[in-house]
CSV table of C-alpha atoms in Angstrom, one decimal:
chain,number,residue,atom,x,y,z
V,1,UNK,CA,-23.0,-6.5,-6.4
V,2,UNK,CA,-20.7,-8.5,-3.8
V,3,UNK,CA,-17.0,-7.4,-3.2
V,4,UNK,CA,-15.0,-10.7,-2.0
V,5,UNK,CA,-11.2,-10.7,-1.6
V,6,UNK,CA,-8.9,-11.4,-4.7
V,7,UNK,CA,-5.0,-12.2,-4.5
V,8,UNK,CA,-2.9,-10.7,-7.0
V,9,UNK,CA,0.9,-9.2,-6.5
V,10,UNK,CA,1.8,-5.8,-8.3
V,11,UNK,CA,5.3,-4.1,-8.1
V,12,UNK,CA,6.3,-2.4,-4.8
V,13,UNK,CA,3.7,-4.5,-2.8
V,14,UNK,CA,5.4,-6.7,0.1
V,15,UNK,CA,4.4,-8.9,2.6
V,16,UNK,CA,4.1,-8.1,6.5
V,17,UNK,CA,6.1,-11.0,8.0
V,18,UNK,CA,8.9,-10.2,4.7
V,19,UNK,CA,9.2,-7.0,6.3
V,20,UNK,CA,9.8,-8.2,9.4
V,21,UNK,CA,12.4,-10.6,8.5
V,22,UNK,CA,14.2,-7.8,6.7
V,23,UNK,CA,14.1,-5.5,10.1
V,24,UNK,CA,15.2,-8.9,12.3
V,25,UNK,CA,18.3,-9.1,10.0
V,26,UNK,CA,19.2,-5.6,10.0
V,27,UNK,CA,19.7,-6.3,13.8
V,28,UNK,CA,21.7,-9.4,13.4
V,29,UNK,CA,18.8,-11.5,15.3
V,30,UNK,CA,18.4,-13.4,11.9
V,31,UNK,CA,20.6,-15.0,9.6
V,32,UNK,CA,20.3,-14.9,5.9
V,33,UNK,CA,18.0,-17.5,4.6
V,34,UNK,CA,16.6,-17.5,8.2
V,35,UNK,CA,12.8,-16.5,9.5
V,36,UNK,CA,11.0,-15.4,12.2
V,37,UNK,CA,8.2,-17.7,14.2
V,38,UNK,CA,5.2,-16.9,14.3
V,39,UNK,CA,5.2,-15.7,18.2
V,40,UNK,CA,8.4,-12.7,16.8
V,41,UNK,CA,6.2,-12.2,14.1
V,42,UNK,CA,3.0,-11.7,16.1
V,43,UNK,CA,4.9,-9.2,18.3
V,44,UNK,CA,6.4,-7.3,15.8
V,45,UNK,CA,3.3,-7.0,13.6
V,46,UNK,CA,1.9,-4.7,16.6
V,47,UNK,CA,5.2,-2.5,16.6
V,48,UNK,CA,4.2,-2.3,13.0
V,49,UNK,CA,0.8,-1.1,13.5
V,50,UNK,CA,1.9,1.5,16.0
V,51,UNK,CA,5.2,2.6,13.9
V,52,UNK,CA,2.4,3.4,10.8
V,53,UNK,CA,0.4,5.0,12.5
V,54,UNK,CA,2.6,7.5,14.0
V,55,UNK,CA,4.4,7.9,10.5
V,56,UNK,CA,0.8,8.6,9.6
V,57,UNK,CA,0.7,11.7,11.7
V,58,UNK,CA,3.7,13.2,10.1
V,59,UNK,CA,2.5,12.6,6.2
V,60,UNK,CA,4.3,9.4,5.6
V,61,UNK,CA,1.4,7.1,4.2
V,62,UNK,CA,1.8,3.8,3.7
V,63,UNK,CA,-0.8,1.5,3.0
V,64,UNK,CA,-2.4,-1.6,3.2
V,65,UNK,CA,-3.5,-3.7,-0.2
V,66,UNK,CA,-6.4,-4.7,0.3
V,67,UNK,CA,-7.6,-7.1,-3.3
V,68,UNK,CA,-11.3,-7.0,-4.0
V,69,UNK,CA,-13.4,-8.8,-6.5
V,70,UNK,CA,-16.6,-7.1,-7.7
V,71,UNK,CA,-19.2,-9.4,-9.2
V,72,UNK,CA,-20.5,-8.1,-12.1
V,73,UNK,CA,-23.7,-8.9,-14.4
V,74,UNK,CA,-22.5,-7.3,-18.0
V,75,UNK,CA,-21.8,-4.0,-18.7
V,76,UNK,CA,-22.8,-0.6,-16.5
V,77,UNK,CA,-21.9,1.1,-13.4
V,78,UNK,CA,-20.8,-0.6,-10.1
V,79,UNK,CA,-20.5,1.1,-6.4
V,80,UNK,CA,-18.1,0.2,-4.2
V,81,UNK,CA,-19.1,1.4,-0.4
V,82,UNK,CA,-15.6,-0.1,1.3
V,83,UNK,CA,-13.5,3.1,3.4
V,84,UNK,CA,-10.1,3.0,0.6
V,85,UNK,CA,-8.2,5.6,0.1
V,86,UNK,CA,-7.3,4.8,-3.7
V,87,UNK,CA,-7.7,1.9,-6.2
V,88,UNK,CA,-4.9,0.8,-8.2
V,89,UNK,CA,-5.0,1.4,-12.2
V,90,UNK,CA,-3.7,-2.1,-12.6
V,91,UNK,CA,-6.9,-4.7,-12.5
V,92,UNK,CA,-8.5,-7.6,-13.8
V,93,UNK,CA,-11.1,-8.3,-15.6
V,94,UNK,CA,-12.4,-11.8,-15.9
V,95,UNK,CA,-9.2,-13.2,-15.5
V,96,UNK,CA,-7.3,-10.6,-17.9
V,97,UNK,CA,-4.9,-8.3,-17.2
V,98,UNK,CA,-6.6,-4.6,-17.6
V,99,UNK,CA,-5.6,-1.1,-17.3
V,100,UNK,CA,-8.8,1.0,-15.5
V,101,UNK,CA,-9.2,4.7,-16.6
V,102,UNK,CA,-9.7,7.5,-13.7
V,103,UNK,CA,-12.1,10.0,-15.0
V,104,UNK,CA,-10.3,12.4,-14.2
V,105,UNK,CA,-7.8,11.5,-16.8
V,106,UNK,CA,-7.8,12.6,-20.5
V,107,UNK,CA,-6.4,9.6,-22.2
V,108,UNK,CA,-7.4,8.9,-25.7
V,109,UNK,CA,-7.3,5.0,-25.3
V,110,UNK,CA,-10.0,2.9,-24.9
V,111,UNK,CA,-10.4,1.6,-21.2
V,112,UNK,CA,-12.3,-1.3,-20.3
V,113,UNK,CA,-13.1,-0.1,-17.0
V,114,UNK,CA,-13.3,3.7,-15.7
V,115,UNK,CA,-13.3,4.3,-12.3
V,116,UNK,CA,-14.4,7.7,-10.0
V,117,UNK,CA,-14.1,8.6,-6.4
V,118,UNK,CA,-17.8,9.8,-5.4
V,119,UNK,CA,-17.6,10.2,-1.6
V,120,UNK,CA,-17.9,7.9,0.3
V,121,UNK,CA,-18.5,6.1,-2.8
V,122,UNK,CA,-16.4,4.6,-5.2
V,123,UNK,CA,-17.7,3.8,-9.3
V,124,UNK,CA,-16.7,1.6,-11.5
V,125,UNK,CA,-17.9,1.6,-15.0
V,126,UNK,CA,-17.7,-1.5,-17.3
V,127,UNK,CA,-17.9,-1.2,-21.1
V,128,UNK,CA,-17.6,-4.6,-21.5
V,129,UNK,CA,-19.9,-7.9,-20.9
V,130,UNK,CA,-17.9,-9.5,-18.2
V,131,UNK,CA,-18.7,-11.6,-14.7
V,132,UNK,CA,-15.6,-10.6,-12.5
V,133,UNK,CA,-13.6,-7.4,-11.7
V,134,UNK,CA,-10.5,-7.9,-9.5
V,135,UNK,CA,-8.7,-4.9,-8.2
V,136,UNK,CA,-6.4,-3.7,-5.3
V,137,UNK,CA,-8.0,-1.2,-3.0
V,138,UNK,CA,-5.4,0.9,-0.9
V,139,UNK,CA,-6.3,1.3,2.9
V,140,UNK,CA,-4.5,2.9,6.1
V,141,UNK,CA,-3.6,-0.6,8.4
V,142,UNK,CA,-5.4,0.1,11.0
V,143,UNK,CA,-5.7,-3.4,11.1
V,144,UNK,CA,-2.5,-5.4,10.2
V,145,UNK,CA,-2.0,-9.5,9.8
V,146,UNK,CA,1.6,-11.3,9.2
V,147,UNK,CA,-0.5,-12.1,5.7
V,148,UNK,CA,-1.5,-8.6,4.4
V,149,UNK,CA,0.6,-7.2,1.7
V,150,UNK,CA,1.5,-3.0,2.1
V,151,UNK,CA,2.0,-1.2,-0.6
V,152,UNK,CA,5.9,0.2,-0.3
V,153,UNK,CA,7.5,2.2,-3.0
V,154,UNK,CA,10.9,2.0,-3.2
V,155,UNK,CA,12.2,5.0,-1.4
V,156,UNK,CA,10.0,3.9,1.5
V,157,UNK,CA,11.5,0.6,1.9
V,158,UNK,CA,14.7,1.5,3.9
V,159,UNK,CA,13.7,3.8,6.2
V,160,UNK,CA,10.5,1.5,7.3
V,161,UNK,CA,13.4,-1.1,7.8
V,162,UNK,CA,15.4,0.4,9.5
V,163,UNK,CA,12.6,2.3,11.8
V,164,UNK,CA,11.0,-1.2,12.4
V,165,UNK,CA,14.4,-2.5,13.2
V,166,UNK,CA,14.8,0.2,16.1
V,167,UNK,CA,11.2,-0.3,17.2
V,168,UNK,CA,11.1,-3.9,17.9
V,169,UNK,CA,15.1,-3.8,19.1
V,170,UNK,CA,14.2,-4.1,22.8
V,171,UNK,CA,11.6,-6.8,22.2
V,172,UNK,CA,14.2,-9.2,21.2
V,173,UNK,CA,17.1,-7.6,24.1
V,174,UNK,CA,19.2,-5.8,21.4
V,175,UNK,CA,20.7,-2.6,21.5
V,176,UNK,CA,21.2,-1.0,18.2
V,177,UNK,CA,24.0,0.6,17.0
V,178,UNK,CA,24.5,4.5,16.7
V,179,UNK,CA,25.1,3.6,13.0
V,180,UNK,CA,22.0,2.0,12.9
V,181,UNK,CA,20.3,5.3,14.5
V,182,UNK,CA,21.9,7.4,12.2
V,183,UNK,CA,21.1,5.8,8.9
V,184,UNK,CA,17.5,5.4,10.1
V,185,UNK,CA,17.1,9.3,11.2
V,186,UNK,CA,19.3,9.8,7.6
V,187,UNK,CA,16.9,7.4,5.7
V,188,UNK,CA,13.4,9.3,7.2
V,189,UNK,CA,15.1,12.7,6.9
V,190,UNK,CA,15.6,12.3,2.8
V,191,UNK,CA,11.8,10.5,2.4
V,192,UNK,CA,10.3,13.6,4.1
V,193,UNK,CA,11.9,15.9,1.4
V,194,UNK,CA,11.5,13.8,-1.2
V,195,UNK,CA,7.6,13.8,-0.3
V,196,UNK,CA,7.6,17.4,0.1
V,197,UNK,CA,5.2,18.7,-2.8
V,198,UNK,CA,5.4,22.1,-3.9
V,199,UNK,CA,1.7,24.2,-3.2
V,200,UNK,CA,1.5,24.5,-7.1
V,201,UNK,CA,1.2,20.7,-7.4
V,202,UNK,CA,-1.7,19.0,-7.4
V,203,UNK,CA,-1.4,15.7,-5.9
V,204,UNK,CA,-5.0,13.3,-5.6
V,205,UNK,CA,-3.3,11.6,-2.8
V,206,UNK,CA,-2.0,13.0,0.6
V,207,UNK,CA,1.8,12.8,-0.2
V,208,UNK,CA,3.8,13.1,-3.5
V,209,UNK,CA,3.3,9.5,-4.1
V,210,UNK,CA,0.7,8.1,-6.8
V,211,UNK,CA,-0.5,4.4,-6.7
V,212,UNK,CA,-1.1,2.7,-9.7
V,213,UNK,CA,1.4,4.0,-11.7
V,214,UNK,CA,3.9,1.0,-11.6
């Protein structure tokens, strides 16, 4: 088996340098319709990095989308060794839109594909004769291109805006406005109780926030 990388957009996924355009305008530096160059971009994809990795430390995941095609040779079981933190259900296979199965699911439809986390492993089982499975692999962004798509549910759109916006203010000799300060501490301040999970619930993923289900 050989994983290569596949490009194909699901709901809440965005691009890097979009997000950055959006921060830019919340701070007046662009107009609508307007984009950043490349050397902006560059800088602020570092902020970025920096800005989701500290998020990281207080719970608030976001990831990177990181598509992978698995080759296949018919039916059986396939082993993914890449470091992901979850796989979309939302895949292809030979070219066809599929829904994949967890295992840990009891569904009663037929799935073409089910998948398991074995650590550090990940399996994929194929009940069908096919050549090509595409899916979309969820990583932290340690590493971050203008390029890469993040995976951003909607809740955590305008509060990374807006905490972007702030971060990369100086780079660009603005000073934000106290509104702007407040609606970003407002914006983080509802995401963080709206992630907050009750210890009853049992959650696969770090926060209250399940990929896959779009």
């Amino acid at each position: 088996m050989t994983a290569e990388r596949a490009v194909f957009l699901l709901e809440n996924h965005m691009l890097v340098s979009k997000l950055i355009n959006l921060s830019l305008k919340q701070l007046g530096v662009l107009a609508a319709g307007e984009n950043a160059d490349a050397n902006e971009v560059a800088d602020a994809v570092d902020a970025l990095r920096g800005l989701l990795a500290q998020w990281a430390t207080e719970r608030l995941y976001i990831y990177k989308v990181q598509p992978i095609v698995i080759n296949l040779t018919g039916t059986g079981t396939y082993t993914l060794s890449e470091t992901i933190q979850s796989v979309s259900d939302h895949a292809k296979l030979d070219d066809e839109k599929i829904l994949m199965a967890r295992d840990l699911k009891n569904i009663g439809e037929y799935q073409p594909v089910i998948y398991s986390e074995q650590k550090p492993y990940w399996k994929f089982q194929v009940l069908e004769d096919a050549k090509k499975l595409e899916i979309n692999a969820y990583v932290l962004p340690t590493e971050l291109e203008s390029f890469d798509e993040i995976d951003l549910p909607t809740k955590y759109e305008r509060p990374l805006i807006l905490s972007l916006a702030l971060e990369i203010a100086p780079m660009f000799g603005v000073e934000p406005t106290q509104t702007m300060f407040m609606n970003q501490r407002q914006a983080v301040e509802l995401l963080k109780r709206s992630n907050s999970t009750p210890f009853y619930v049992q959650n696969d993923l770090p926060v209250g926030v399940r990929h896959g289900c779009y």
